Amino acid sequence: MSGPLPAGGDRCGWPQAILFDLDGTLIDSAPDIANAVNELLA
């Protein structure tokens, strides 16, 4: 099966990546990450 990808670049709505947070670091840091992104975009 070959050819161009549909608009949006994905096939059948499948995720392009899966992220595993085995030790909970990203979940524990989510508020800090959100604040940093908000400061960056302000």
C-alpha positions as a LaTeX table, in Angstrom:
\begin{tabular}{lrrr}
\hline
Residue & $x$ (\AA) & $y$ (\AA) & $z$ (\AA) \\
\hline
Met1 & 0.00 & 0.00 & 0.00 \\
Ser2 & 1.66 & 3.18 & $-1.12$ \\
Gly3 & 0.71 & 6.64 & $-2.19$ \\
Pro4 & 0.24 & 10.03 & $-0.65$ \\
Leu5 & $-1.09$ & 10.37 & 2.86 \\
Pro6 & $-4.52$ & 11.90 & 3.35 \\
Ala7 & $-4.77$ & 15.53 & 4.43 \\
Gly8 & $-3.45$ & 15.88 & 7.96 \\
Gly9 & $-0.77$ & 13.24 & 7.43 \\
Asp10 & $-2.31$ & 10.40 & 9.40 \\
Arg11 & $-4.12$ & 7.25 & 8.37 \\
Cys12 & $-7.47$ & 6.23 & 9.85 \\
Gly13 & $-7.09$ & 8.62 & 12.78 \\
Trp14 & $-4.34$ & 6.53 & 14.43 \\
Pro15 & $-2.09$ & 8.46 & 16.82 \\
Gln16 & 1.33 & 9.33 & 15.46 \\
Ala17 & 2.99 & 8.69 & 18.82 \\
Ile18 & 2.29 & 7.13 & 22.20 \\
Leu19 & 3.92 & 8.56 & 25.30 \\
Phe20 & 4.55 & 6.42 & 28.37 \\
Asp21 & 5.11 & 8.21 & 31.69 \\
Leu22 & 6.37 & 5.30 & 33.77 \\
Asp23 & 7.48 & 7.24 & 36.83 \\
Gly24 & 4.81 & 9.96 & 36.80 \\
Thr25 & 7.28 & 12.79 & 36.17 \\
Leu26 & 5.31 & 14.37 & 33.33 \\
Ile27 & 1.99 & 14.16 & 35.16 \\
Asp28 & 3.52 & 15.65 & 38.32 \\
Ser29 & 5.11 & 18.43 & 36.23 \\
Ala30 & 2.04 & 19.23 & 34.09 \\
Pro31 & 1.09 & 22.46 & 35.92 \\
Asp32 & 4.69 & 23.73 & 35.73 \\
Ile33 & 4.94 & 22.85 & 32.04 \\
Ala34 & 1.62 & 24.61 & 31.34 \\
Asn35 & 2.78 & 27.73 & 33.19 \\
Ala36 & 6.07 & 27.78 & 31.27 \\
Val37 & 4.27 & 27.45 & 27.92 \\
Asn38 & 1.83 & 30.21 & 28.89 \\
Glu39 & 4.76 & 32.50 & 29.78 \\
Leu40 & 6.45 & 31.66 & 26.50 \\
Leu41 & 3.32 & 32.48 & 24.48 \\
Ala42 & 2.53 & 35.69 & 26.40 \\
\hline
\end{tabular}
